[in-house]
Tab-separated table of C-alpha atoms and ligand atoms in Angstrom:
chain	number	residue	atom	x	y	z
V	224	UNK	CA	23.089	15.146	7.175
V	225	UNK	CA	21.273	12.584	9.462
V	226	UNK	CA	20.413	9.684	7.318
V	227	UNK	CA	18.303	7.292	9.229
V	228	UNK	CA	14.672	8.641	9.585
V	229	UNK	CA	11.247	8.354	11.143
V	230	UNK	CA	8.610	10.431	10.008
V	231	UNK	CA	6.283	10.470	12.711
V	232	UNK	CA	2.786	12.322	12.975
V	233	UNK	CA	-1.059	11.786	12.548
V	234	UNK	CA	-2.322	10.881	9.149
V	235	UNK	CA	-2.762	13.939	6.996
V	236	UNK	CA	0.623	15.558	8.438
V	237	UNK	CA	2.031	15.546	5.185
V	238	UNK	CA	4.874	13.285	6.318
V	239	UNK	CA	4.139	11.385	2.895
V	240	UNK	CA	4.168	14.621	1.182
V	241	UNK	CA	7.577	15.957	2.432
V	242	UNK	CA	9.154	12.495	2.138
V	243	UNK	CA	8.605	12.701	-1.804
V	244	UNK	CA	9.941	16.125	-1.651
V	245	UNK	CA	13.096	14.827	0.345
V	246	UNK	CA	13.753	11.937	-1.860
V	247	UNK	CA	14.407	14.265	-4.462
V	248	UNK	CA	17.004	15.841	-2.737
V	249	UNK	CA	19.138	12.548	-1.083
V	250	UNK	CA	19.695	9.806	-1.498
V	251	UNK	CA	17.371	8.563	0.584
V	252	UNK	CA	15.036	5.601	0.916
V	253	UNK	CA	11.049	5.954	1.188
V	254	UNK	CA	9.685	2.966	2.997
V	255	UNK	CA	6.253	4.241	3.668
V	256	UNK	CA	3.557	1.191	5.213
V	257	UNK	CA	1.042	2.590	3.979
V	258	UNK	CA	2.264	2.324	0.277
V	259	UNK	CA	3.760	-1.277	0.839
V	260	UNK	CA	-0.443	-2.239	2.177
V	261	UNK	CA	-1.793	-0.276	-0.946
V	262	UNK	CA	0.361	-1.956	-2.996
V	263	UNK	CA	-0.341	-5.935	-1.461
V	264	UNK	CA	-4.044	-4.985	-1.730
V	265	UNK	CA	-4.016	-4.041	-5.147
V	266	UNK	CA	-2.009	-7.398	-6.195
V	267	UNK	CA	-3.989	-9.393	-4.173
V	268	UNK	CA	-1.320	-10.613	-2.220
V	269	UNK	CA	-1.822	-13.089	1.219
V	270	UNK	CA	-0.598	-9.982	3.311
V	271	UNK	CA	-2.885	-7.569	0.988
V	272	UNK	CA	-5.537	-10.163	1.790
V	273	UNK	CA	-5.067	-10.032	5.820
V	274	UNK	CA	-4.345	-6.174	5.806
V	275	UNK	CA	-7.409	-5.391	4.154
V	276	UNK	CA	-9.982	-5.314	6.522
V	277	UNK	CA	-8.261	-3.662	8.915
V	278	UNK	CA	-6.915	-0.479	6.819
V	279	UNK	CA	-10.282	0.119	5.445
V	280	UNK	CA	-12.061	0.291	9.104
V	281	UNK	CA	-9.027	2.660	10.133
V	282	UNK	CA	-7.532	0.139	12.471
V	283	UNK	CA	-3.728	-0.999	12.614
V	284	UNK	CA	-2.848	-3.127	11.086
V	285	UNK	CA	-1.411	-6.083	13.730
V	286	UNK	CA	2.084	-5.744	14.458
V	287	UNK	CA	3.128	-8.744	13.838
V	288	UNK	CA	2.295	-8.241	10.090
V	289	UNK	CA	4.002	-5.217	9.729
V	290	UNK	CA	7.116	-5.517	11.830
V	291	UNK	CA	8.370	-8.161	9.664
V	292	UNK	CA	7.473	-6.511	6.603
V	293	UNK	CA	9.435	-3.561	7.425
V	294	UNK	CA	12.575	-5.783	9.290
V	295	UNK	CA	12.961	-7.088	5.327
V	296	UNK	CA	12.700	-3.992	3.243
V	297	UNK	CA	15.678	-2.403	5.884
V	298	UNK	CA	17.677	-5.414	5.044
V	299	UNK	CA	17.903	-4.153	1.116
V	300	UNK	CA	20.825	-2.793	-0.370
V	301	UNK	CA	19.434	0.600	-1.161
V	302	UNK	CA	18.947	1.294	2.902
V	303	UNK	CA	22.517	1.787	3.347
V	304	UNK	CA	22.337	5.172	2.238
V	305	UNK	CA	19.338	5.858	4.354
V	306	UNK	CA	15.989	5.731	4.665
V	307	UNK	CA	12.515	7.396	5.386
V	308	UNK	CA	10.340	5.361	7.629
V	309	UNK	CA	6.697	6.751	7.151
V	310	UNK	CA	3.794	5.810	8.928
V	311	UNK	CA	6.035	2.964	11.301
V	312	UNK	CA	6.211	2.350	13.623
V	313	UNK	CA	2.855	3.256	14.878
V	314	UNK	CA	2.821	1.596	18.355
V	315	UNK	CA	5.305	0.939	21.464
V	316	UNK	CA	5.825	-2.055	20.706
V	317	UNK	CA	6.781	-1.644	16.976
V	318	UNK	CA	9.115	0.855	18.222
V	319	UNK	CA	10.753	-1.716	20.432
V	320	UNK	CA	11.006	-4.248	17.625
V	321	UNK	CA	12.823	-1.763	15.161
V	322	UNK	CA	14.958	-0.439	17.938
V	323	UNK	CA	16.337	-4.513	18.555
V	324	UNK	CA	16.497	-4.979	14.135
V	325	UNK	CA	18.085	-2.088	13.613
V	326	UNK	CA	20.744	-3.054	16.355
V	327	UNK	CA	21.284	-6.372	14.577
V	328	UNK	CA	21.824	-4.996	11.504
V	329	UNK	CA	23.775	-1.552	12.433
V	330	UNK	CA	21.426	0.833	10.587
V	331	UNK	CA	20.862	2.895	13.948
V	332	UNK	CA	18.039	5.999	13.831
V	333	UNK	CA	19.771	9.329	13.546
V	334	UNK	CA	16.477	11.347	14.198
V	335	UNK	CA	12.876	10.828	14.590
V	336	UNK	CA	11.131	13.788	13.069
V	337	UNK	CA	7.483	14.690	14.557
V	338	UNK	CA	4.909	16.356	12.426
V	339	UNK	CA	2.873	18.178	15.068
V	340	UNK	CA	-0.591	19.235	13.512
V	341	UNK	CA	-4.286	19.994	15.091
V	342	UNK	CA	-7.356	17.815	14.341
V	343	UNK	CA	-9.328	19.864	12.478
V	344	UNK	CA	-5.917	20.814	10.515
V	345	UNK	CA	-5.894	17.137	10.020
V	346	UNK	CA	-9.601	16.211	9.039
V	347	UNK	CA	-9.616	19.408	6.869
V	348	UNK	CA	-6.594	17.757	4.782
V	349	UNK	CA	-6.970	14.370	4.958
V	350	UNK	CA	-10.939	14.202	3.394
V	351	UNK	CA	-9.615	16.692	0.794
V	352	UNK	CA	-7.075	14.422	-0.278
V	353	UNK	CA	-6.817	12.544	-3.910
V	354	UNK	CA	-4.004	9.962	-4.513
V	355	UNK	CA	-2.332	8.656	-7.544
V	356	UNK	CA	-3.235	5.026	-8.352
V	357	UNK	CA	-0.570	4.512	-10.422
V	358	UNK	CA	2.508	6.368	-8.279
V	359	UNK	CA	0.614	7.046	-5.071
V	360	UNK	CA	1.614	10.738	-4.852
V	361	UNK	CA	-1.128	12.464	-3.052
V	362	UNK	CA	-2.580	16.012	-4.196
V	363	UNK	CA	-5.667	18.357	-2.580
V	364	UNK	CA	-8.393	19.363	-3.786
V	365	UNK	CA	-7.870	22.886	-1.861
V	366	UNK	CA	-4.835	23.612	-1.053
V	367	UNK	CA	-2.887	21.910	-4.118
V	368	UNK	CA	-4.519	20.713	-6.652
V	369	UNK	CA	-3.594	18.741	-10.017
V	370	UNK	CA	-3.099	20.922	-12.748
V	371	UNK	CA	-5.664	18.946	-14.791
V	372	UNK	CA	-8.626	17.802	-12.814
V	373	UNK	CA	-8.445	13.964	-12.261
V	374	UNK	CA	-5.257	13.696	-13.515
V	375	UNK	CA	-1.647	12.864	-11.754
V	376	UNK	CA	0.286	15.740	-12.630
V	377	UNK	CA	3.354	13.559	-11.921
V	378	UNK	CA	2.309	10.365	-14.273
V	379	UNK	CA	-0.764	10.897	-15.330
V	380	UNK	CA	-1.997	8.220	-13.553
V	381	UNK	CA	-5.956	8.805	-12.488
V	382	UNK	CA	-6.629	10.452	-8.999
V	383	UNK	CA	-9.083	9.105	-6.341
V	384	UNK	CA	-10.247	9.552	-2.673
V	385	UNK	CA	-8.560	6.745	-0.533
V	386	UNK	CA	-12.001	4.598	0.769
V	387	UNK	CA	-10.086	5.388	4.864
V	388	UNK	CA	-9.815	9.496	3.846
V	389	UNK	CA	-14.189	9.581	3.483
V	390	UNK	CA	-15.133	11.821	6.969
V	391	UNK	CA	-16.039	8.824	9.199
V	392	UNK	CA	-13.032	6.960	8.787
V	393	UNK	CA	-10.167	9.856	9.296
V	394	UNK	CA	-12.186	10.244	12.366
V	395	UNK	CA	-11.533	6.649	13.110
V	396	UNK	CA	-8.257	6.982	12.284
V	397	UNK	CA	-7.238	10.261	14.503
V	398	UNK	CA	-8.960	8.241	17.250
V	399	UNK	CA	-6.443	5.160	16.690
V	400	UNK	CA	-3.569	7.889	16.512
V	401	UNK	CA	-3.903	9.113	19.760
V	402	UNK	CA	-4.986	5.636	21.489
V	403	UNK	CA	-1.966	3.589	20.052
V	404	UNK	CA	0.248	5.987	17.878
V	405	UNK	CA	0.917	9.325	20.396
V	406	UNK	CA	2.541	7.132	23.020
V	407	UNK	CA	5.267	6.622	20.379
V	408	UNK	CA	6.588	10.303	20.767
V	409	UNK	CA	6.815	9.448	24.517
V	410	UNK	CA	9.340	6.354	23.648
V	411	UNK	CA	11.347	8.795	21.439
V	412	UNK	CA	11.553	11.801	23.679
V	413	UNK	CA	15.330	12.883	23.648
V	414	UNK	CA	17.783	14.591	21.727
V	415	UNK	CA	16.877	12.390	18.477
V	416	UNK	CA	13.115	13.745	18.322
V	417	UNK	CA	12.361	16.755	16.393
V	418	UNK	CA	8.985	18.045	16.128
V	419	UNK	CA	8.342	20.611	13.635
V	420	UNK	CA	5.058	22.451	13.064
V	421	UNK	CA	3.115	20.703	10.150
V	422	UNK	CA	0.419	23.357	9.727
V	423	UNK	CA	1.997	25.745	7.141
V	424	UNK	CA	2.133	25.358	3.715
V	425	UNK	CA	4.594	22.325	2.714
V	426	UNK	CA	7.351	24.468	1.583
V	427	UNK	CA	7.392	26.196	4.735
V	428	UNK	CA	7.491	22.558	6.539
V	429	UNK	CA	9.946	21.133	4.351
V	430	UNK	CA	12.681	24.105	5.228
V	431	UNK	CA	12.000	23.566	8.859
V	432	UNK	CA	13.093	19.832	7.889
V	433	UNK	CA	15.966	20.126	6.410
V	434	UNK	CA	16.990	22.326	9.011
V	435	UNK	CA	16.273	19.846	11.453
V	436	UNK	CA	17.955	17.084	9.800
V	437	UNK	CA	20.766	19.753	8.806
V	438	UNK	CA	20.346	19.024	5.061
Q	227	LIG	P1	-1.031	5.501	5.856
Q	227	LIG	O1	-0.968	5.501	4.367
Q	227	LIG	O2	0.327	5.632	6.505
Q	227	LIG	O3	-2.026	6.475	6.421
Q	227	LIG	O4	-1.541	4.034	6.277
Q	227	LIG	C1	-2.810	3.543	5.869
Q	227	LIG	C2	-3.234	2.406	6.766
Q	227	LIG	O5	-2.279	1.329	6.687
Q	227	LIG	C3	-3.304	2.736	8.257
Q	227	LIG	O6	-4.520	3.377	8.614
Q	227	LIG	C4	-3.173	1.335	8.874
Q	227	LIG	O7	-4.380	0.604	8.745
Q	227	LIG	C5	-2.153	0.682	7.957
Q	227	LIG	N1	-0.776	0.904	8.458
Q	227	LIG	C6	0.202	1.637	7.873
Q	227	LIG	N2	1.315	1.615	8.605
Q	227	LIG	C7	1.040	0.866	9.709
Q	227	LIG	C8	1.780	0.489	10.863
Q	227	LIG	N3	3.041	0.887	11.071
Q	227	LIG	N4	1.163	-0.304	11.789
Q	227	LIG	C9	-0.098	-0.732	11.607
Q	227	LIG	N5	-0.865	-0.400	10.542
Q	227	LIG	C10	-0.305	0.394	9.607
């Protein structure tokens, strides 16, 4: 099984989604940024602090804030049996950085996995979406939604729209995807990128991934 993973894609792919699913299932590590943010925000944190602004226009957040971030959570013990990176990097030259870290430390990529979806796919998804703010699993309000209304079927942790899923801002955001993120499947382009339709149902996407990473 290839171990050491980038889940690449626009927001509202569902590379979150299947990287819950695939946790499951391996022993693998999910280091999403997007999480790690949601997380510094809610604890106030000086990073929470600095991220803040930028994560609720649907900008990046600057590299140099999340390069470093990400360099430190690789370093762990629990990456040597692999890991998920979702949602980094997100620009060229984050790609660059990891590329040089994960040299250093001999935790090489085995495959960078691209969730390939349309816009109005993604809009459609990503304004219907309610997170968990206790575990941060996400559900949808039409295509699968909690069992009880409000309610984290997972910890029963209350459900709410993320303030960068409203319409305006996932606009923002798909914007920022193609400007900065996009060029990152350029940098990637080889025998370790596999791009796999994201538009079916996630069960359907989640078999096409575990035939890609030959799970
Ligand atoms: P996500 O949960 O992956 O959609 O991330 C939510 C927000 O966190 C993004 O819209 C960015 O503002 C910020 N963020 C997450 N990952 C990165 C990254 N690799 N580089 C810059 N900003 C990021």
């Amino acid at each position: 099984m290839k171990k050491n993973l980038v889940f690449l894609g626009a927001p509202g792919a569902g590379k979150g989604t299947i990287a819950a699913l695939l946790i499951k299932d391996s022993p693998l590590v999910h280091i999403s940024t997007g999480d790690i943010f949601r997380s510094e925000i809610k604890n106030k944190t000086e990073l929470g602090t600095k991220a803040k602004s930028f994560i609720d226009s649907g900008a990046l957040v600057p590299d140099e804030l999340v390069v470093d971030m990400v360099v430190s959570r690789l370093q762990c013990e629990d990456c040597n049996s692999g890991y998920i990176l979702d949602g980094f990097p997100r620009t060229v030259p984050q790609a660059e950085l990891l590329d040089k870290a994960l040299m250093k430390m001999n935790k090489p990529l085995d495959a960078v996995i691209f969730f390939n979806a349309k816009d109005e796919v993604l809009l459609e998804r990503l304004t219907a979406r309610i997170t968990c703010k206790e575990c941060g699993v996400n559900f949808n309000k039409l295509f699968s939604p909690p069992k009880k209304d409000g309610v984290c079927d997972m910890c029963n942790g209350v459900l709410y729209q993320r303030s960068d899923d409203s319409l305006e801002t996932a606009k923002n955001r798909l914007v920022v995807y193609k400007e900065q993120t996009e060029p990152v499947i350029g940098y990637y382009k080889g025998p370790m990128l596999k791009e796999i339709d994201a538009e079916p149902a996630t069960d359907i996407n989640y078999n096409a991934l575990k035939k890609a990473i030959e799970l």
